[in-house]
XYZ file of C-alpha atoms in Angstrom:
553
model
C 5.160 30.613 -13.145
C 1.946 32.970 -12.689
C 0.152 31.939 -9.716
C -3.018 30.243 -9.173
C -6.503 31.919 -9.803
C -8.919 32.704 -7.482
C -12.158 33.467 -9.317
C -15.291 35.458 -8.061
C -18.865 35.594 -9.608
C -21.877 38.019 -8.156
C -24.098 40.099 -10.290
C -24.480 42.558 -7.386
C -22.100 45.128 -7.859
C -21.584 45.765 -3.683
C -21.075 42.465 -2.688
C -18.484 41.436 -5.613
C -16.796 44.214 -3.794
C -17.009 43.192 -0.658
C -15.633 39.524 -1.410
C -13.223 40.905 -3.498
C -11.764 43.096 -0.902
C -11.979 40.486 1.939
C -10.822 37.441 -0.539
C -7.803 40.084 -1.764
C -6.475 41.345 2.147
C -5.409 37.661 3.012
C -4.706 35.420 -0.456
C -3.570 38.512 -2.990
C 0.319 37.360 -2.765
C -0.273 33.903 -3.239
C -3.109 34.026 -5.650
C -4.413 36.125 -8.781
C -7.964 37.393 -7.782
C -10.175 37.730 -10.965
C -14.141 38.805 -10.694
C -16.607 39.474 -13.041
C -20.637 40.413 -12.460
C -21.481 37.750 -15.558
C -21.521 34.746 -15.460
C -21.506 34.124 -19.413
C -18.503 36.300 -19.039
C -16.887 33.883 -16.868
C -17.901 31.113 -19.297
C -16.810 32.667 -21.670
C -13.192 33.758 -20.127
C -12.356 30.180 -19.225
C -11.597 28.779 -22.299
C -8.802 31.614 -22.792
C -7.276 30.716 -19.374
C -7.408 27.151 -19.981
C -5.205 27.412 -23.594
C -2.814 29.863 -21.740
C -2.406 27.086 -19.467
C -3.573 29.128 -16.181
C -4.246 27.378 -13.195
C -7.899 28.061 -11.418
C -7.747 26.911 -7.409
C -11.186 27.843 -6.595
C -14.459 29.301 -7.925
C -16.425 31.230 -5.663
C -19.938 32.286 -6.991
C -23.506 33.368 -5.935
C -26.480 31.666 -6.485
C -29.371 33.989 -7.514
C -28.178 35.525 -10.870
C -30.207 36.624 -13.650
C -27.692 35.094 -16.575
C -27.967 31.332 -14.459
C -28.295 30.005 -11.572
C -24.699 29.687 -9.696
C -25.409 25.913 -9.446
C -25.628 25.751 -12.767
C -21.902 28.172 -13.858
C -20.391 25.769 -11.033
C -21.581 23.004 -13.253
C -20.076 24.522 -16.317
C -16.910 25.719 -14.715
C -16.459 22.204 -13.532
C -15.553 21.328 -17.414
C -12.911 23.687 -17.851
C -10.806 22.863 -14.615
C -11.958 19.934 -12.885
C -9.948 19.885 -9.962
C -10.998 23.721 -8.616
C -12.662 24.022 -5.344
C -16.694 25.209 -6.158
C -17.789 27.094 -3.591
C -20.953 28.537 -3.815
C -22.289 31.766 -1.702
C -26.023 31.757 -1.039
C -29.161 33.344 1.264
C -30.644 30.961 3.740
C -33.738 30.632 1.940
C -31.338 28.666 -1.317
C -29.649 26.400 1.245
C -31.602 23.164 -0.056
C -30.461 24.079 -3.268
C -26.885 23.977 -2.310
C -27.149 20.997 -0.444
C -28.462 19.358 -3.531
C -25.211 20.668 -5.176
C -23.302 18.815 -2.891
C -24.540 15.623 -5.133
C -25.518 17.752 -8.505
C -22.170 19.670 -9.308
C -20.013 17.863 -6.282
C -19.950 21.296 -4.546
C -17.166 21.763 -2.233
C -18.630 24.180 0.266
C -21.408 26.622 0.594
C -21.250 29.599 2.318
C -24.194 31.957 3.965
C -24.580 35.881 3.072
C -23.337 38.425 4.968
C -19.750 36.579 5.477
C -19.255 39.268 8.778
C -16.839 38.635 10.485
C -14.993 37.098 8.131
C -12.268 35.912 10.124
C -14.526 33.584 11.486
C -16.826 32.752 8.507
C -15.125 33.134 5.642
C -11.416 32.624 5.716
C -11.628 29.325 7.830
C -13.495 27.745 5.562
C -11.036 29.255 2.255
C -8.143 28.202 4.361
C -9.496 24.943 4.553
C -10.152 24.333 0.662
C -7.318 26.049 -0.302
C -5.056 23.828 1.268
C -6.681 20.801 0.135
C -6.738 22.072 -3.483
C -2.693 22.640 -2.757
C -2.587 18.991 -1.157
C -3.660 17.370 -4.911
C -2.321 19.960 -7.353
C 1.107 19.100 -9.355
C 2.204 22.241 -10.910
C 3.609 21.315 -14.573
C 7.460 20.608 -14.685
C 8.010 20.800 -10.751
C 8.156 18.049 -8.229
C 9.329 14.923 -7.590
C 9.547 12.869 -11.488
C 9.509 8.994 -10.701
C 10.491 6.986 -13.884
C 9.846 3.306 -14.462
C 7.862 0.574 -15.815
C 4.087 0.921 -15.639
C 3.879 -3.014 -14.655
C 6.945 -3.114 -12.252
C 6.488 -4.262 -8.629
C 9.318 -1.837 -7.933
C 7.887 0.819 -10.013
C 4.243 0.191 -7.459
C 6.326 0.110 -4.199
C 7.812 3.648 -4.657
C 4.465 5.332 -6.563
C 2.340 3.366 -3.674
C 4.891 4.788 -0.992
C 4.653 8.499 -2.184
C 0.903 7.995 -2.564
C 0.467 7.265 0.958
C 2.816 9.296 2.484
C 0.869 12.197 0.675
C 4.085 13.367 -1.827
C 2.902 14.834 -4.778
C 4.748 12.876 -7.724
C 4.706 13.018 -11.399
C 4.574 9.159 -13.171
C 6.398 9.033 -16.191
C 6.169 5.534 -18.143
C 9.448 4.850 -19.927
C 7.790 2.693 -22.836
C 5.073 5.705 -23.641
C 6.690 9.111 -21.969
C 9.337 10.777 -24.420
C 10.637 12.575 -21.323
C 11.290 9.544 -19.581
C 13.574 8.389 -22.302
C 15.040 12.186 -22.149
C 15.651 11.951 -18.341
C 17.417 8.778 -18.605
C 19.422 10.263 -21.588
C 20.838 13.171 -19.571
C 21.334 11.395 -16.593
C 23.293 8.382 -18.074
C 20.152 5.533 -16.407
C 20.285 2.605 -17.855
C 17.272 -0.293 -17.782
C 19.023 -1.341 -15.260
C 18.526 1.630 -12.669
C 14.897 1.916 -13.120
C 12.659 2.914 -11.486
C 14.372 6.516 -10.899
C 13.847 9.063 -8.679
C 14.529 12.864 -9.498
C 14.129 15.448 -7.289
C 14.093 19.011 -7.732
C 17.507 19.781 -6.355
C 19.140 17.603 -9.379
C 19.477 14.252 -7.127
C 18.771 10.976 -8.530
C 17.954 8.478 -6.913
C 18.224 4.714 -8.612
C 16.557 1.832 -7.672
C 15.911 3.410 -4.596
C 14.014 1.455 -0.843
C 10.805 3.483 0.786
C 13.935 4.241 3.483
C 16.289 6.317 1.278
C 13.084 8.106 0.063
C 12.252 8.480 3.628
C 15.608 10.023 4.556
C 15.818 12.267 0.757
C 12.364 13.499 1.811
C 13.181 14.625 5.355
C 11.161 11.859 7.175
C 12.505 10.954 10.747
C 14.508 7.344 10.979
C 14.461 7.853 14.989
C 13.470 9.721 18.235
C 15.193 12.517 19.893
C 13.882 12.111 23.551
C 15.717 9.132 25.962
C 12.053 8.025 27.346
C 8.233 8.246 25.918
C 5.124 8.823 27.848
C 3.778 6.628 25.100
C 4.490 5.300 21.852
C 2.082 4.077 19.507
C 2.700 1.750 17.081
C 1.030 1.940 13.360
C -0.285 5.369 12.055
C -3.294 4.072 10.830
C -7.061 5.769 12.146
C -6.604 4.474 15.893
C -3.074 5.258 15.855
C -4.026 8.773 14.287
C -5.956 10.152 17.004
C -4.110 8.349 20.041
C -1.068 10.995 18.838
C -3.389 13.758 18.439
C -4.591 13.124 22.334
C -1.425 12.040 23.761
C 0.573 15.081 22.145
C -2.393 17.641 22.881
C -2.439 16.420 26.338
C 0.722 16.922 27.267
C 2.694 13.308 27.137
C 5.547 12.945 25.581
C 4.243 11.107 22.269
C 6.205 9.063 19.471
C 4.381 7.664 16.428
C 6.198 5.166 14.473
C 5.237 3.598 10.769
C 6.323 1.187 8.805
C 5.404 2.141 5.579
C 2.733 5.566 5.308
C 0.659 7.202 7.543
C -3.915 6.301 7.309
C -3.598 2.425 7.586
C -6.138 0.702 5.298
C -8.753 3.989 5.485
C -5.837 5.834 3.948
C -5.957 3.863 0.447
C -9.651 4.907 0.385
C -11.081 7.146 -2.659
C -13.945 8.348 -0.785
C -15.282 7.530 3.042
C -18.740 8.994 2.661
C -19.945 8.263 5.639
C -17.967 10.008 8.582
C -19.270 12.543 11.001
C -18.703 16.189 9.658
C -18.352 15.606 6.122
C -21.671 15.800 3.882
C -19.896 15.016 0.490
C -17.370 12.988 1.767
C -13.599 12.952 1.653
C -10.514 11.060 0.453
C -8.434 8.436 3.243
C -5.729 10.898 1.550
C -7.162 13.840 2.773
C -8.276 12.183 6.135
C -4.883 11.567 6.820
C -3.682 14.467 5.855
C -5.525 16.471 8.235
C -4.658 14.299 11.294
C -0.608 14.556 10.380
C -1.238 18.090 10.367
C -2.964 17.952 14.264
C -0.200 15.354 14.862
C 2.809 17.627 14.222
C 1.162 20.715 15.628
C 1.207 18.897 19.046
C 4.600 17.969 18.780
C 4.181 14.529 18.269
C 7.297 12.603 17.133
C 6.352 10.806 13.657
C 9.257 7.804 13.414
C 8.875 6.677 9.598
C 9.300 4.904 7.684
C 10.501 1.986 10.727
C 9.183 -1.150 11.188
C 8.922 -2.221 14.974
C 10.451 -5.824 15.264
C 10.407 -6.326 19.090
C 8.984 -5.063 22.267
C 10.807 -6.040 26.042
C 9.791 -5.124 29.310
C 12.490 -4.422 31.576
C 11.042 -2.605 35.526
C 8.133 -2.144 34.115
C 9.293 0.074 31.128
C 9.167 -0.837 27.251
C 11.881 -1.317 25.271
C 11.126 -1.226 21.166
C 13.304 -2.205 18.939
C 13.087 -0.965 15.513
C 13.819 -2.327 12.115
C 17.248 -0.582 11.619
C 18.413 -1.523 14.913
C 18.017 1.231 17.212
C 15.788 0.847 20.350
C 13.594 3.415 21.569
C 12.527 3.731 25.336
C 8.808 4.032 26.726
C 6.538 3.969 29.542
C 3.526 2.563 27.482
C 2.513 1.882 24.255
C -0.690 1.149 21.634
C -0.413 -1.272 19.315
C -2.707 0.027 16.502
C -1.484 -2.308 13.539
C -4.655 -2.869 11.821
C -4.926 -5.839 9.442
C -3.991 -6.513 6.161
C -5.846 -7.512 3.364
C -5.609 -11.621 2.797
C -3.592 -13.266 -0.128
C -5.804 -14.311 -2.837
C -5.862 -17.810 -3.177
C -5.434 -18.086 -7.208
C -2.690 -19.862 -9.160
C 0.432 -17.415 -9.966
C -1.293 -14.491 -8.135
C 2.557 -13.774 -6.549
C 3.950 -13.660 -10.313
C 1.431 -10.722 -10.737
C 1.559 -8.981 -7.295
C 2.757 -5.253 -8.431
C 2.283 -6.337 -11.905
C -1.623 -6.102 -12.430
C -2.328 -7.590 -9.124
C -2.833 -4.941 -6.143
C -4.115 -5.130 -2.818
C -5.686 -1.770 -2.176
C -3.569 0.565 -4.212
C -6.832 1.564 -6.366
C -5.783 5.284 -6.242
C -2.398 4.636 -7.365
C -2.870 2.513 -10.369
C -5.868 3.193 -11.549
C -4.834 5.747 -14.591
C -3.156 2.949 -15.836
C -6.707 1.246 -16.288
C -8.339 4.030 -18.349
C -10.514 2.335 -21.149
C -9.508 -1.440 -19.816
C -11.425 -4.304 -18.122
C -10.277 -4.329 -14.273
C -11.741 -6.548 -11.586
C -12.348 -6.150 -8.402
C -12.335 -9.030 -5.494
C -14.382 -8.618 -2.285
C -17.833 -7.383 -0.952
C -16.456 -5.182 1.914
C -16.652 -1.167 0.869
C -12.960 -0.647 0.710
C -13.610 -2.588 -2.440
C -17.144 -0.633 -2.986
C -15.224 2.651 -2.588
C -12.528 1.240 -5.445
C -14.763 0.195 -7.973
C -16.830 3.545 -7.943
C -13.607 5.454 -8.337
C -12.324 2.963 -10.696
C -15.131 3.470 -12.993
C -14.550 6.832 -13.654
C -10.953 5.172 -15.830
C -12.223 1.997 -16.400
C -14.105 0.659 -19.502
C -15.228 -1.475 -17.245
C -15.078 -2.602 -13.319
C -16.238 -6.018 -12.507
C -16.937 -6.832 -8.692
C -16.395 -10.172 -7.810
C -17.422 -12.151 -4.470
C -18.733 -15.330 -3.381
C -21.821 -14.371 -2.049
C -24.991 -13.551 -4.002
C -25.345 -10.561 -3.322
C -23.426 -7.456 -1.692
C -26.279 -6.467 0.980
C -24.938 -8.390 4.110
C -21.205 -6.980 3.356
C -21.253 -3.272 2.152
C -23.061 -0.525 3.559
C -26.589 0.284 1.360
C -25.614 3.676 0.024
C -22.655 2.733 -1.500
C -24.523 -0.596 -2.910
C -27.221 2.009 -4.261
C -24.532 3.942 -5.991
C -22.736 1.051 -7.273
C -26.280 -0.104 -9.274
C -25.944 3.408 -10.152
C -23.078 3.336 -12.111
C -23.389 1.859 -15.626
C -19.782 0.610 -15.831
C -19.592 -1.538 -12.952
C -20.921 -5.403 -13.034
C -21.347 -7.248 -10.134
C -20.252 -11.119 -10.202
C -22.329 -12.878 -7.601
C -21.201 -16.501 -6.470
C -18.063 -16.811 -8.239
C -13.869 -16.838 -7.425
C -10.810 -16.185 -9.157
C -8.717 -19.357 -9.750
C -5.830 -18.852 -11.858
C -4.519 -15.432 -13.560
C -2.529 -15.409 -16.604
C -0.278 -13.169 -18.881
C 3.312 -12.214 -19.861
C 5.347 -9.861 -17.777
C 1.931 -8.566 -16.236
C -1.467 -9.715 -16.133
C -3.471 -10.069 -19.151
C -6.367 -12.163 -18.079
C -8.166 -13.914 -15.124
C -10.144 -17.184 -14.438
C -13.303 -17.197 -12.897
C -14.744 -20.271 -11.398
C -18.955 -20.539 -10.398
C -18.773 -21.493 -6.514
C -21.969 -23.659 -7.458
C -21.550 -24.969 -10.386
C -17.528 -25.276 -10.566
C -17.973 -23.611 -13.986
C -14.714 -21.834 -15.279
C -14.560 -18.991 -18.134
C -10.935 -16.829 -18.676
C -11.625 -12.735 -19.466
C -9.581 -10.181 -20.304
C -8.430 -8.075 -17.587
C -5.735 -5.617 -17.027
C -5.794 -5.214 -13.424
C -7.356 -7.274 -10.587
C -7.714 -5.320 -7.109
C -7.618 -7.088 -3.470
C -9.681 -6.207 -0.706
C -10.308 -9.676 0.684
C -10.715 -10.374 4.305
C -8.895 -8.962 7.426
C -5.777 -10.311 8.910
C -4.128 -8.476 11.471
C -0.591 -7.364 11.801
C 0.432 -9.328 14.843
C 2.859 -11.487 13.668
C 6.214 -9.102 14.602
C 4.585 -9.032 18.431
C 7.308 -11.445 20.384
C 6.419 -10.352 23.541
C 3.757 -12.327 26.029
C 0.242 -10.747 24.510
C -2.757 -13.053 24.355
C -4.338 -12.753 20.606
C -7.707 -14.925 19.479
C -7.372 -17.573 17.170
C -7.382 -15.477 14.529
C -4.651 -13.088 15.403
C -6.103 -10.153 17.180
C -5.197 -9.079 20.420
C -7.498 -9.715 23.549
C -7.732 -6.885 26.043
C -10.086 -6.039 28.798
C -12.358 -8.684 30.747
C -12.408 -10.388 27.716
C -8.898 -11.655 28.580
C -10.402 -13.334 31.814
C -11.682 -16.328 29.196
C -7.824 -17.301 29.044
C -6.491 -19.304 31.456
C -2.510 -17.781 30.227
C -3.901 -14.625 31.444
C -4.118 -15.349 35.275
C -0.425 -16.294 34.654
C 0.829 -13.048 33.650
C -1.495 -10.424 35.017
C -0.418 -9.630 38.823
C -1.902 -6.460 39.535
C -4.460 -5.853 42.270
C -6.834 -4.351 39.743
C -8.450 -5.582 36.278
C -6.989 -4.635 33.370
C -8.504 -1.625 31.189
C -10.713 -1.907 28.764
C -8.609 -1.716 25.917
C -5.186 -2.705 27.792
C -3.674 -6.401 27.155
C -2.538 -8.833 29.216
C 0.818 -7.023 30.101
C 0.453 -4.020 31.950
C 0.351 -0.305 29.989
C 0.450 -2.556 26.570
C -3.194 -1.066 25.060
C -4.329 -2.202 21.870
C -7.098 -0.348 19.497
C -8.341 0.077 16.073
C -8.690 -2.969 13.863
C -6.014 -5.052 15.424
C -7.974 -5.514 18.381
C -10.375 -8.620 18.528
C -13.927 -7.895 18.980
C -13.326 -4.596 17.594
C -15.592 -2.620 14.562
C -14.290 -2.257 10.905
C -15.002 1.205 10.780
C -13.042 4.466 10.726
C -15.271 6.267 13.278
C -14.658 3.345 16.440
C -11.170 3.246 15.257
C -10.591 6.785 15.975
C -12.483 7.048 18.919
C -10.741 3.603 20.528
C -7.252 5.699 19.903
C -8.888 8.638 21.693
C -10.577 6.153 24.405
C -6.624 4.326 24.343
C -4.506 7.904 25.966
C -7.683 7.903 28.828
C -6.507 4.797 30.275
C -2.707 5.445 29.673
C -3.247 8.551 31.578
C -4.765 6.400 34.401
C -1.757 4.165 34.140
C 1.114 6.551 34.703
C -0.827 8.389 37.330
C 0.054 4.687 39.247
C 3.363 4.010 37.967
């Protein structure tokens, strides 16, 4: 297989050296390095590469040329391979112009002229693109195959478990893929064993749980060390950067998940509006780059494990795991999160997997390409779906109870969401019953003021209703609110359980619970903001106090 392309465009002749040269010294063995001073030439090159079936990773060009503008052969290039990193190079007097690129061409990066040193302004930032290009990219007829049923709950689980666990997979529908049919042929699968799994070392894998993928894919079932500074349950945001802090400040860290690391925020298509990122980025790509800071401080990631019990015994923990097996600690964070509530509509569970998703919008959504899909909830996880659902959808209808989405979902993705041609907002209404075959085929929607009803077509309906945390497994003595979420802090002092079970001379911290080095943070805590950016800094603010803990214990 030839490798990827790396491609360069400058009309002056010293710097197309230059970048060559400096581009060439540290990516020439993994990539092909092509150049050219025209742009039209470019143009008119791509075509070629796209019939031989090249791969482009990234396309680095200036912006003052006298064929066009590099804003405008980013555009272009954009046609001919979608998925390559556009990186434009530019003076400082052009930098509004490649800021507006950000929106105009969704530019990936811009970098200032000279480049010198380039250790520290050019290969970070190609290091950093590169690796996100190789995070998405599927080379043809290599990975992990997963064949199935398009409207299978089991076919969902595993597709939504590689999805989140950020495994590149290739989805091959048995009813519409010929080589599905051929797999199954060679490897003697009957209906019966579906969904398969095929991997590239020949094993097959029928029927298979999330936990023999786990093991096949070389994920850890347990921990290696007899006691833990801290362990933090749920990898979500919060949970995220408590392991980054605990393991980069020396404790002895374990991380355990039940299902795939980036919690809600991880199912997100696009989170435009964290700190650092001007064009936004995936709650793939999020994650991905804290599991990278998470491993290279030697955190211990424990997936995929479902923690079913936590003891106190001389004031250490005790967790006990899904499988079993019981893992020692001297503290913990519970960082949970919530879930997204059941819809309350007549044979939604007949559907769940089969048309009806909560979150999922990434996984399923090719499946939706020139269909009607719906979308329930005001919140922007379910802004966030619908825009990227609309670029498969024939249509994306947004349906919530309130009249309008201002008090719910932040304004610019409500402004981008008016925006969009293919998406319809449903104001004041519900879904009451959903109907279909072996997968859904249409839904009912009910006025919440006039109790009208009317049934519409629909091939998919997406969840992102509500908040309800993941405190149900907790057995142990923790004070929650009525809804669920834990109490920590002076907020606990409301409860009159809490002078019961706290005994120490001092108050508790502000995000520990009513049992001593117990913390909770992130979503799961009451009082707490639905937002990425608190999440991760209550996980940061979470190792602080542990630290102050064990310094007494």
């Amino acid at each position: 297989m030839t490798k990827p392309i790396l491609f360069i465009v400058d009309d002056d002749a010293q710097v197309l050296r230059t970048i060559v040269r400096d581009v060439r010294n540290v990516y020439g063995k993994e990539y092909r390095i092509l150049s050219t001073p025209s742009a039209r030439e470019a143009l008119d090159s791509l075509n070629d590469l796209r019939n031989k079936r090249e791969t482009v990773a990234m396309f680095l060009s200036d912006q003052r040329m006298p064929e066009m503008l590099g804003v405008e052969f980013l555009r272009q290039a954009k046609d001919y391979f979608p998925e390559a990193k556009r990186i434009l190079l530019t003076a400082y007097s052009d930098t509004d112009a490649a800021i507006r690129a950000i929106n105009e061409v969704q530019l990936d990066y811009y970098l200032m002229k000279p480049w010198d040193p380039p250790e520290e302004r050019l290969y970070p930032v190609l290091n950093d693109q590169l690796e996100e290009w190789q995070s998405t990219h599927v080379p043809p007829f290599k990975g992990i195959r997963i064949v199935g049923y398009q409207w299978s709950p089991r076919s969902h689980e595993i597709k939504d478990f590689f999805s989140g666990n950020l495994i590149p997979y290739q989805w091959q529908d048995v009813e519409s893929n010929p080589d599905a049919k051929e797999l199954m042929s060679l490897n003697n699968i009957e209906t019966k064993d579906l969904p398969a799994v095929f991997f590239d070392d020949g094993v097959v894998l029928r029927n298979p749980s999330t936990r023999d993928i786990g093991e096949k894919t070389g994920m850890r079932a347990k921990g290696t060390k007899t006691m833990y500074d801290v362990t933090i349950i749920g990898a979500g945001p919060a949970g995220l950067a408590a392991a980054v802090y605990g393991g980069s400040e020396g404790l002895s860290t374990a991380l355990i998940e039940k299902r795939a690391p980036g919690g809600q925020a991880g199912t997100s298509s696009r989170i435009e509006n964290y700190l650092g990122f001007p064009n936004g980025l995936s709650g793939a790509e999020l994650s991905r780059r804290a599991l990278s800071q998470v491993t290279r401080f030697g955190v211990e990631l424990i997936s995929p494990l479902e923690v079913v019990d936590i003891a106190l015994k001389d004031g250490y923990k005790i967790i006990t795991l899904s499988d079993g097996s019981k893992l020692n600690t001297r503290s913990i964070v519970v960082t949970t999160g919530v879930d997204y509530r059941t819809l309350e509509a007549s044979d939604v569970e007949r559907f769940t997997g089969a048309g009806v998703y909560y979150g999922s919008a990434t996984t399923e959504a090719h499946a939706c390409k020139e269909q009607d899909v719906y979308v329930v909830g005001g919140g922007n996880s379910a802004g966030q779906a619908a825009m990227y659902l609309s670029t498969f959808a024939r249509k994306v209808y947004i349906v919530i109870r309130r009249p309008s989405l201002t008090e719910s979902m932040s304004h610019y993705l409500i402004e981008q969401i008016r925006g969009t041609p293919n998406i319809e907002v449903v104001p004041c209404s519900v879904i009451t019953r959903l109907g279909g075959g072996e997968r859904l085929e249409e839904v009912t929607l009910q006025d919440v003021k006039t109790g009208a009803e009317r049934t519409e077509k629909a091939v998919a309906l997406f969840i992102f209703i509500g908040a309800r945390p993941v405190t149900d497994w907790i057995q142990v003595d923790i004070i929650k609110d009525n809804k669920g979420f834990i109490e920590t802090g002076r907020d606990l002092f409301k409860y009159d359980d809490f002078k019961k079970s706290w005994k120490l001379g001092r108050e508790p911290y502000l995000l520990e619970t009513c049992s001593p080095g117990i913390f909770a943070a992130g979503d799961v805590r009451s009082g707490a903001m639905n937002r990425v950016a608190s999440a991760v800094g209550e996980g940061a603010m979470a190792i602080k106090f542990i630290h102050e803990y064990l310094a007494e214990n």
